[in-house]
Short mmCIF file of C-alpha atoms in Angstrom, two decimals:
data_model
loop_
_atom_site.label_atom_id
_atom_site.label_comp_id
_atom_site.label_asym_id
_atom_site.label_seq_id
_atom_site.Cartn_x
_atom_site.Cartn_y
_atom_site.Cartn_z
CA UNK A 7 -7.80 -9.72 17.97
CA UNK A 8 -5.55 -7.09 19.10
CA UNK A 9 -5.40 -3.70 17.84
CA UNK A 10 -2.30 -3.62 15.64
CA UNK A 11 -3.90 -6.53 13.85
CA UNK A 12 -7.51 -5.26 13.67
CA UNK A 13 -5.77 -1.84 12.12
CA UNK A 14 -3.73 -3.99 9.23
CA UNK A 15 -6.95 -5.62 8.56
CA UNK A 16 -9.18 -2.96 8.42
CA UNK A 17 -7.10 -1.04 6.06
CA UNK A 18 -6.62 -3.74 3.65
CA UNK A 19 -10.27 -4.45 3.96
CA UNK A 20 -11.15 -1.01 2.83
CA UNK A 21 -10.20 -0.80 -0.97
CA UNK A 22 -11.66 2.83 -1.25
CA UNK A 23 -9.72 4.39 1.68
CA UNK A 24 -8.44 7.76 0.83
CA UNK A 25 -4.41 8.00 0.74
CA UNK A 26 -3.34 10.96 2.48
CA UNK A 27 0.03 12.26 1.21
CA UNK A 28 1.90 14.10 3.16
CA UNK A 29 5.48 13.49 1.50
CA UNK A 30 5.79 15.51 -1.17
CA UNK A 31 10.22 15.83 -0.44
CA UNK A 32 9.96 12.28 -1.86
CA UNK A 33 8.38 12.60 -4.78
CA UNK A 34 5.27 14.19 -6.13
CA UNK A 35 2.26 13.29 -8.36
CA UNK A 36 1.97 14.35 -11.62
CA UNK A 37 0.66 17.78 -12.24
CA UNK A 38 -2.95 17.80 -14.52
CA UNK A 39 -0.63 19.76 -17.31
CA UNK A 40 2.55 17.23 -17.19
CA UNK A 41 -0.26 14.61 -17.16
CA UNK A 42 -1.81 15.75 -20.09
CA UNK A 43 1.53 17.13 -22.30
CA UNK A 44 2.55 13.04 -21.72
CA UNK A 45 -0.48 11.99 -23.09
CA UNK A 46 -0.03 13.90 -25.82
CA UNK A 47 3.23 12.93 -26.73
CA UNK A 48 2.19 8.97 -26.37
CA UNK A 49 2.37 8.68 -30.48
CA UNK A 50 5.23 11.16 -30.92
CA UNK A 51 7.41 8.08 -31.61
CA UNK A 52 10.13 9.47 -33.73
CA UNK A 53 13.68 9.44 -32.70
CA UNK A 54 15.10 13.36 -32.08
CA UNK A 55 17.91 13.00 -33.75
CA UNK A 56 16.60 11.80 -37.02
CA UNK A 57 16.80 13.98 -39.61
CA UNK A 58 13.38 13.85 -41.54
CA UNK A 59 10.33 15.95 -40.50
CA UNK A 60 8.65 13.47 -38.06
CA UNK A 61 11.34 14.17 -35.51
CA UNK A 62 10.99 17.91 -36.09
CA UNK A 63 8.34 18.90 -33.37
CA UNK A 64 10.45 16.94 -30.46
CA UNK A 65 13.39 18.47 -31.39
CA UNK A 66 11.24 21.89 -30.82
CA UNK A 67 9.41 20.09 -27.58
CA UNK A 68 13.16 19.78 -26.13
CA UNK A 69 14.56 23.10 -26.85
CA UNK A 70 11.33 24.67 -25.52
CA UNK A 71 11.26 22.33 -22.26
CA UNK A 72 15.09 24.16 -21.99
CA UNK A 73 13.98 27.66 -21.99
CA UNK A 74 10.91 26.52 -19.47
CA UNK A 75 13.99 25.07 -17.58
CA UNK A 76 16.49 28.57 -17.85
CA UNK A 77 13.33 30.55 -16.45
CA UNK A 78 13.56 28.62 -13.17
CA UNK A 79 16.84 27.94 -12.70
CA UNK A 80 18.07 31.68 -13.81
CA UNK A 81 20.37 31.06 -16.21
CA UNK A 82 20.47 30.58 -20.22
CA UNK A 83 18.91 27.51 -22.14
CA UNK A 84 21.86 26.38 -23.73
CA UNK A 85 23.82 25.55 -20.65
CA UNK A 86 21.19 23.30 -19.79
CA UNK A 87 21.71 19.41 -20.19
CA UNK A 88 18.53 17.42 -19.35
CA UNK A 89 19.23 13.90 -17.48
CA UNK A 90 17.46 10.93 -15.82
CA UNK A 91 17.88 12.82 -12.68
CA UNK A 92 19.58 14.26 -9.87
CA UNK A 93 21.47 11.77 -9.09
CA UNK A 94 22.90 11.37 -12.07
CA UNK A 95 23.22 15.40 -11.79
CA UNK A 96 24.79 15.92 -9.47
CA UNK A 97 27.24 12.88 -10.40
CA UNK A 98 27.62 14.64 -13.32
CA UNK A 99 28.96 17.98 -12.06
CA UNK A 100 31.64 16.23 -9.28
CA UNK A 101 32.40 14.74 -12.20
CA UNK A 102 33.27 17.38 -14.26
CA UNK A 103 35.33 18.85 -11.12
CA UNK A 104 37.76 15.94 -10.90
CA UNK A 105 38.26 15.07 -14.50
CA UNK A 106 40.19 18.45 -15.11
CA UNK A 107 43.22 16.55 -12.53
CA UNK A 108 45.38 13.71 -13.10
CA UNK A 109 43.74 10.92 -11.30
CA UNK A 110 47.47 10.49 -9.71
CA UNK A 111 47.61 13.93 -8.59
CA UNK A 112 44.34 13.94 -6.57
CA UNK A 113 45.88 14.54 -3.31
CA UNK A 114 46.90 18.10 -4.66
CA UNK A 115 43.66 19.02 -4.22
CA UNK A 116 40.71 20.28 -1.72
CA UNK A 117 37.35 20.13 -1.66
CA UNK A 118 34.81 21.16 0.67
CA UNK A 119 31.10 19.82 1.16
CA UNK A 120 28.30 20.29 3.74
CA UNK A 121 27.86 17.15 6.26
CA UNK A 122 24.10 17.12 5.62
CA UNK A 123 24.46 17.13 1.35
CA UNK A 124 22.40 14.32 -0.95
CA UNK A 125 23.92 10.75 -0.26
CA UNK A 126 24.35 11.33 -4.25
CA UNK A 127 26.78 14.05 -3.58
CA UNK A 128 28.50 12.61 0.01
CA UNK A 129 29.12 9.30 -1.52
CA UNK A 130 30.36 10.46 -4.70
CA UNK A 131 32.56 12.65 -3.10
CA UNK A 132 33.45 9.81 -0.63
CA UNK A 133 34.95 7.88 -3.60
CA UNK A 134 37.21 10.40 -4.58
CA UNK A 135 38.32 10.63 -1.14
CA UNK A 136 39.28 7.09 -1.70
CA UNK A 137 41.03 7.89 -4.99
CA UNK A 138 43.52 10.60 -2.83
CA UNK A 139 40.95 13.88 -2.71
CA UNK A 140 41.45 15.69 0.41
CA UNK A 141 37.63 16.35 1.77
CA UNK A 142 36.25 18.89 4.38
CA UNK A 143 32.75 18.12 5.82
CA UNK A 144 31.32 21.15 7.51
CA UNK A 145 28.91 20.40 10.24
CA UNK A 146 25.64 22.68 10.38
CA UNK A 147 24.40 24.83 13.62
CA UNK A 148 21.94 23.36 15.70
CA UNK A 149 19.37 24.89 13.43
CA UNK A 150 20.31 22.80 10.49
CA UNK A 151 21.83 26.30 8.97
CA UNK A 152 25.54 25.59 7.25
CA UNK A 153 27.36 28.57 9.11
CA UNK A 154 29.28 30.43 6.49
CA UNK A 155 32.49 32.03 8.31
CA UNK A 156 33.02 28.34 9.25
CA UNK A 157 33.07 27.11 5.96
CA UNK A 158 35.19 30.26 4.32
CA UNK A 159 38.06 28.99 7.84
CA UNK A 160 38.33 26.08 5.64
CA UNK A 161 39.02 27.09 1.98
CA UNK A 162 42.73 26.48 1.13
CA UNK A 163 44.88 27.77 -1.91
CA UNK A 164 44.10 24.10 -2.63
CA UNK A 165 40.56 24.20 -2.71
CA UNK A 166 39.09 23.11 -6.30
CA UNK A 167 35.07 22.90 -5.36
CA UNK A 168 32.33 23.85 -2.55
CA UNK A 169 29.28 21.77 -2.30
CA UNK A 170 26.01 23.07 -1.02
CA UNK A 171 22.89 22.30 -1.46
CA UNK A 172 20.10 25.08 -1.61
CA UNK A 173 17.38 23.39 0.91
CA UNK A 174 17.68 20.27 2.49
CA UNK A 175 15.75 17.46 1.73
CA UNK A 176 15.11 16.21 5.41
CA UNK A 177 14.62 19.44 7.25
CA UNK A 178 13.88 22.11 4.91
CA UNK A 179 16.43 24.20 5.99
CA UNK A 180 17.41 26.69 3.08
CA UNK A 181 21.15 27.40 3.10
CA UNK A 182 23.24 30.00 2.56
CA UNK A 183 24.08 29.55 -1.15
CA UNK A 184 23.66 32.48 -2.33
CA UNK A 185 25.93 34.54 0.00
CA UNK A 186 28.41 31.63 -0.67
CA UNK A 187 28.09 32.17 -4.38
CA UNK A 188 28.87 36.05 -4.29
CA UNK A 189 31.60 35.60 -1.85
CA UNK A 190 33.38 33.09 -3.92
CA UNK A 191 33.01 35.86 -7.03
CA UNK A 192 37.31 35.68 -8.75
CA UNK A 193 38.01 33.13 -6.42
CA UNK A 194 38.09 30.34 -9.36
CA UNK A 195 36.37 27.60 -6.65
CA UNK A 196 33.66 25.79 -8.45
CA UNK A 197 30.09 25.88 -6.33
CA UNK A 198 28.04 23.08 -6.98
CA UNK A 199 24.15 23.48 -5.55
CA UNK A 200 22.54 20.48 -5.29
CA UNK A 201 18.73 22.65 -5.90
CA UNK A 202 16.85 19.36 -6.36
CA UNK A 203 14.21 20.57 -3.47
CA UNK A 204 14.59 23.96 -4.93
CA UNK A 205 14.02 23.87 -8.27
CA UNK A 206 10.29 24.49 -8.82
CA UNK A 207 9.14 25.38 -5.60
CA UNK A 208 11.35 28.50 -4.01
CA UNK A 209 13.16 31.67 -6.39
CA UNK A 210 17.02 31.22 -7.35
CA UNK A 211 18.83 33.96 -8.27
CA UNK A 212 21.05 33.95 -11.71
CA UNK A 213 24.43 32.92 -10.72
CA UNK A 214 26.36 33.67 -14.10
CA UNK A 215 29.89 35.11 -12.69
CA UNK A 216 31.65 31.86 -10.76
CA UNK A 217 31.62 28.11 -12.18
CA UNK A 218 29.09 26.82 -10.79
CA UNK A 219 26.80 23.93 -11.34
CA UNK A 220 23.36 23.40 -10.32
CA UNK A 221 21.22 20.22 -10.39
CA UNK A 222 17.40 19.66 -10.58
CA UNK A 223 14.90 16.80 -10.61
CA UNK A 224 11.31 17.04 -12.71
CA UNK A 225 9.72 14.20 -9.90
CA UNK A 226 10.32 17.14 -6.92
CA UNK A 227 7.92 19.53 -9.37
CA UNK A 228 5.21 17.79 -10.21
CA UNK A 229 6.84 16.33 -13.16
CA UNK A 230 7.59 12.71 -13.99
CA UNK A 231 10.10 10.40 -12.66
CA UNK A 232 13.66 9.70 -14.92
CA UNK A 233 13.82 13.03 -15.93
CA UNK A 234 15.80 16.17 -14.74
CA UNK A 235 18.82 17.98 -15.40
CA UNK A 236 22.16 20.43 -14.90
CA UNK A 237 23.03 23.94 -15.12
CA UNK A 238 26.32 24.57 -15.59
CA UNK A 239 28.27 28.30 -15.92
CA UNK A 240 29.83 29.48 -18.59
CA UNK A 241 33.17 29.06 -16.76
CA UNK A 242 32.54 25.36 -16.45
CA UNK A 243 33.76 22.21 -18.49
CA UNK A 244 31.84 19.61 -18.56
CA UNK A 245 33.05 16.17 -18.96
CA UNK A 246 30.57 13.62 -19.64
CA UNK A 247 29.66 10.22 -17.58
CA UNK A 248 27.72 8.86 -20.48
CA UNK A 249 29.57 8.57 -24.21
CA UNK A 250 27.70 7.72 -27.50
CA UNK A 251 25.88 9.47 -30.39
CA UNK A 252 26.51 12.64 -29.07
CA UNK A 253 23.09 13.87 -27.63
CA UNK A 254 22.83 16.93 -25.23
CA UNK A 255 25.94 18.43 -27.08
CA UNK A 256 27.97 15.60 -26.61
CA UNK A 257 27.60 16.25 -23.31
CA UNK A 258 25.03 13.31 -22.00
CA UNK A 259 24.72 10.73 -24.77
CA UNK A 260 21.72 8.83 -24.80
CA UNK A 261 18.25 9.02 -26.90
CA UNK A 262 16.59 11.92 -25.53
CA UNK A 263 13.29 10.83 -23.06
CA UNK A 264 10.94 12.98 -25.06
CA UNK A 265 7.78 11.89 -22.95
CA UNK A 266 9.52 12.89 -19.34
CA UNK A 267 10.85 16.48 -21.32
CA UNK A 268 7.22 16.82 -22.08
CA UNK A 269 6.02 16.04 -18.95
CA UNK A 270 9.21 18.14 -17.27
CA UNK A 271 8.35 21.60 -19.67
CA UNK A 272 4.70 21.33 -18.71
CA UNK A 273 5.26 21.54 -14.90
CA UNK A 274 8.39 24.17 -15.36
CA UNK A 275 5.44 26.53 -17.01
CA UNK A 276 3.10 25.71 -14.21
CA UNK A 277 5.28 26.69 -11.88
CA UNK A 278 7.12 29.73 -13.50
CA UNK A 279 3.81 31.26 -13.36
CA UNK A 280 2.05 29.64 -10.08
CA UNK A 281 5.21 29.70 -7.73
CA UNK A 282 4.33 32.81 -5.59
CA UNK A 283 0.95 31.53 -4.78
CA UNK A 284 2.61 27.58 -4.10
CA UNK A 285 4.32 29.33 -1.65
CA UNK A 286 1.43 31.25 0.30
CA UNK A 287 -0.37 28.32 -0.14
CA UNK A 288 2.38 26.57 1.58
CA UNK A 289 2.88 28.69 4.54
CA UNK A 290 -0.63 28.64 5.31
CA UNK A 291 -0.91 24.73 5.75
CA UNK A 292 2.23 24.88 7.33
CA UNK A 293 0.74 27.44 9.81
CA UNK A 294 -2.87 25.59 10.22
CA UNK A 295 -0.68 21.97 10.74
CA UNK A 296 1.38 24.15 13.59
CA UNK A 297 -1.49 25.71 15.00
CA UNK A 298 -4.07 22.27 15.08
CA UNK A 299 -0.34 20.66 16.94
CA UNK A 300 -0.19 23.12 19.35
CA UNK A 301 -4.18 22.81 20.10
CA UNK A 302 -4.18 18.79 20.21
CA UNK A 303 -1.93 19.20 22.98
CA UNK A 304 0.77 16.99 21.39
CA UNK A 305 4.55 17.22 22.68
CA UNK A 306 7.07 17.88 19.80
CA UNK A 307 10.07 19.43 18.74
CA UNK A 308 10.88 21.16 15.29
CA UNK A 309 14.07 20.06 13.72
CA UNK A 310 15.14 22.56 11.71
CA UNK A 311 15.21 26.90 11.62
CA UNK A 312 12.45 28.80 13.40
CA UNK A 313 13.11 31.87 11.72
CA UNK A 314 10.87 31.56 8.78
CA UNK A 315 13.36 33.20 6.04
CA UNK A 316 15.73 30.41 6.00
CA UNK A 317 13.10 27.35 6.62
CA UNK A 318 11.20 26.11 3.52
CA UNK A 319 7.45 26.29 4.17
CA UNK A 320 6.48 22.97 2.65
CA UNK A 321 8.66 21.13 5.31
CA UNK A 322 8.28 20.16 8.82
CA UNK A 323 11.14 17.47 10.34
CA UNK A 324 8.91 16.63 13.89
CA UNK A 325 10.17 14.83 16.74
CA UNK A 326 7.79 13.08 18.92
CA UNK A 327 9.57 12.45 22.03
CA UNK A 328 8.90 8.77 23.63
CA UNK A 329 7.73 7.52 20.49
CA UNK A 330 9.51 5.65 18.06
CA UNK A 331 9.02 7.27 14.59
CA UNK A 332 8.86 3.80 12.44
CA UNK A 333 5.90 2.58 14.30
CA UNK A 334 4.19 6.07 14.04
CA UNK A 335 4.71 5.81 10.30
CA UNK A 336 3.47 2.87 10.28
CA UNK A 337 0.41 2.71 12.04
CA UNK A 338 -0.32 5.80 10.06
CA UNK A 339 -0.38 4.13 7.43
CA UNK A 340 -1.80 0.89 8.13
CA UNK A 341 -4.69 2.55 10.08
CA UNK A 342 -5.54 5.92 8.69
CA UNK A 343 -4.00 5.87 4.86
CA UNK A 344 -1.71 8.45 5.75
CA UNK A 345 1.71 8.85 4.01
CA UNK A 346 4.49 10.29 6.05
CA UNK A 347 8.32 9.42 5.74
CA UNK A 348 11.13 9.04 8.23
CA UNK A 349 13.71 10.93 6.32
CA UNK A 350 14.93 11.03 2.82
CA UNK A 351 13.08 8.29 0.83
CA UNK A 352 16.44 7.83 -1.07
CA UNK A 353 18.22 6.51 2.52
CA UNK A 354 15.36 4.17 2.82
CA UNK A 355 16.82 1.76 0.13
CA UNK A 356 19.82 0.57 2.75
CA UNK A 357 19.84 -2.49 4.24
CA UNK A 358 20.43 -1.70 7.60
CA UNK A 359 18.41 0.79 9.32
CA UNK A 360 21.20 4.11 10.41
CA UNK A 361 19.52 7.37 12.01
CA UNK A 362 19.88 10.25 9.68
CA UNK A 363 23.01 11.80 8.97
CA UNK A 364 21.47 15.43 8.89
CA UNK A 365 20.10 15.39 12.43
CA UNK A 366 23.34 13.43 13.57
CA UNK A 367 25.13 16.59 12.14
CA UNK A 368 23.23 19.17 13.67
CA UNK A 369 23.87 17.07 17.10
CA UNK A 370 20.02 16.79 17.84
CA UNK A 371 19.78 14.12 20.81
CA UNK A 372 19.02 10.41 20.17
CA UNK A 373 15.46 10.50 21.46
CA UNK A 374 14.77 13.19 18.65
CA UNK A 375 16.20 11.65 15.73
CA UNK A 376 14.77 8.43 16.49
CA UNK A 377 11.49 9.84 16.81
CA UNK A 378 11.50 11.91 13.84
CA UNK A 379 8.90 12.24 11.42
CA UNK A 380 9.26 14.19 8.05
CA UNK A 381 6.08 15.83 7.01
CA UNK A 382 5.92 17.63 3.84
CA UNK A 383 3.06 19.54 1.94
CA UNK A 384 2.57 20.55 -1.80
CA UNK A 385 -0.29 22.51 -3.32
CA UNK A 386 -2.22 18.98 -3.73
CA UNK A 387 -2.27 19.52 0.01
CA UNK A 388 -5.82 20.37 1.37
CA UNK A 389 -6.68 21.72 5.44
CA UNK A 390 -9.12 18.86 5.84
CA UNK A 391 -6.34 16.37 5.61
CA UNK A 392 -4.60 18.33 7.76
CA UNK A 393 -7.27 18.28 10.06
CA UNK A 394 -7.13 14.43 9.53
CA UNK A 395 -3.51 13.63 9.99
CA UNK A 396 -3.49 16.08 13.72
CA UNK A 397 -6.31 13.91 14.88
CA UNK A 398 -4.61 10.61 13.68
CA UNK A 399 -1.09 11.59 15.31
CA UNK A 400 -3.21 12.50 18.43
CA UNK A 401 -4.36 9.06 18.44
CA UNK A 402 -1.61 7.01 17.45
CA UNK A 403 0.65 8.27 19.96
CA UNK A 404 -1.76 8.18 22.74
CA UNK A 405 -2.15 4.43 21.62
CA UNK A 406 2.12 3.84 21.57
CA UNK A 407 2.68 6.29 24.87
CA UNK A 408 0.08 3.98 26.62
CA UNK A 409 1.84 0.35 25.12
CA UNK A 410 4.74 1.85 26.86
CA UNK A 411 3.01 2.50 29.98
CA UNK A 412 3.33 6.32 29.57
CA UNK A 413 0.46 9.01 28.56
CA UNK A 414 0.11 11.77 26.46
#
């Protein structure tokens, strides 16, 4: 029996085998608190928007889960409108943008957007592209970083919206969208910041004095799936995706998903008060991971900043060079229960395989992206299974160096 099948087989074999998760830029599991404000909420039935006294308390639970929300995000609860997502977010806020325009008089307009954004936000704006927008994609540095003076070469009198994100998904490069938000201060340009891998896990500033728009997802926090939302300025009009009885302001109709709001305001308090110490805690497995790497004597390259300011501590992109990531993954899975991911889980779903568009972007060589590996931590994460996942890259690419007749 050959090793690859032996592998498959043992790990099926072994029911009680202990998943190691090291892809928490996917998704992550539910925090005790979310886990237990759900259950708590399981016989809360009542509709919100009833009027009698059973559908009192969740119509409390959802403006309290809004001023959990307004603490992270820095800005005020009642410009917060809670959705399934960010997707449907950040949909939500291009939205918005192009609605103010004739559709026919598109072409009178400019917007701008980062080449490494949320397919949620490229192929959105895409479509308006289609429907006469004129689009700018600005192509990071080498480093992953969106270079600022670039992007300000390209604003026109024309220019309606700027989109970037806070810190990307695939490399956890944090971007300058700060700076960009003060510099665009009386310019009238609407900033949209996708913070979906922000929003719980790293400070934002309050960004009160431009229209702006900023999206966030409860499944990035330790919250549950389907719920999330958008912050939007007090200079911003929203125009809604979704029409009906008038939830969210009229702004996002739809019965309100009480048990994901419970689930979302539990984790939003967790963090609000544990975020400093998420972060230390980060940057310490992030330095132990590094420092086991450099000991197993393992080639790789970082994708991504090296200067530790602008590079998110729960996020390593890791080339392995010779290697071909999908069969790392894989026999990392099949053979140690260890969860890794090639990229964004999101660009998984297509149908034929493409090499990401971030490192493509930041013009990292072939061999690299191909042999990418995105490895990301959360304060689940413990140094044994670090310890565990070193040893078990050390191993699998000895095993696929030596299939290809090379060595370690």
């Amino acid at each position: 029996m050959s090793r690859n099948v032996t592998c498959a087989f043992s790990a099926a074999k072994d029911a009680h085998m202990t998943m190691l998760y090291f892809d928490f830029n996917a998704t992550t599991p539910l925090s005790h608190k979310s886990k237990a404000a759900i259950l708590g909420m399981l016989d809360q039935f009542a509709n919100p928007s009833s009027k009698y006294s059973l559908s009192r308390h969740l119509t409390t639970l959802i403006k309290g889960a809004k001023d959990s929300m307004a603490q992270l995000v820095g800005g005020d609860a009642q410009r917060i409108i809670f959705t399934s997502g960010g997707t449907e977010s950040n949909n939500l806020a291009l939205h918005s943008v192009f609605s103010q325009f004739p559709a026919t008089q598109l072409s009178r307009y400019h917007a701008i957007c980062s080449a490494i954004e949320h397919s949620s936000i490229l192929e959105t704006l895409f479509w308006y592209q289609k429907k006469g927008l004129n689009l700018t994609l600005i192509e990071p540095k080498e480093n992953g970083r969106i270079d600022l003076e670039k992007l300000n070469r390209t604003i026109t009198p024309q220019t309606c919206l700027i989109a970037l994100m806070a810190i990307n998904n695939e490399t956890g490069v944090i971007q300058p969208y700060d700076e960009l938000a003060v510099s665009l201060k009386g310019k009238g340009i609407h900033l949209h910041i996708d913070a979906v891998q922000a929003v719980g896990k790293w400070p934002l500033p309050r960004f009160d004095d431009i229209p702006l728009t900023l999206s966030f997802s409860g499944h990035k926090f330790y919250a549950p799936k389907g719920i999330g939302g958008l912050y939007y300025s007090q200079q911003v009009k929203i125009y809604p995706l979704l029409h009906g009885g008038g939830q969210e302001y009229g702004l996002r109709s739809g019965t309100e998903n009480t048990l994901g709001i419970a689930g979302l305001a539990a984790a939003a308090e967790e963090a609000c008060q544990e975020l400093p110490q998420r972060l230390q805690y980060c940057q310490k497995m992030r330095s132990h991971f590094l420092n086991q790497l450099d000991k197993s004597g393992i080639n790789y390259h970082l994708n991504g900043e090296t200067n530790p300011e602008f590079q998110a501590p729960w996020t390593l992109n890791i080339s392995f060079p010779g290697i071909r990531a999908e069969a790392l993954a894989n026999r990392l899975d099949l053979c140690h229960g260890i969860s890794v991911s090639l990229g964004s889980a999101c660009s998984n779903n297509s149908t034929s395989p493409k090499r990401s568009h971030v490192l493509l972007a930041m013009h990292a060589p072939y061999s690299y992206i191909d042999s990418a590996l995105r490895i990301s931590f959360g304060h689940f994460t413990e140094l044994w299974a670090i310890n565990v996942l070193v040893n078990a890259l050390q191993q699998e690419i000895q095993h696929l160096l030596t299939m290809s007749g090379e060595q370690i």
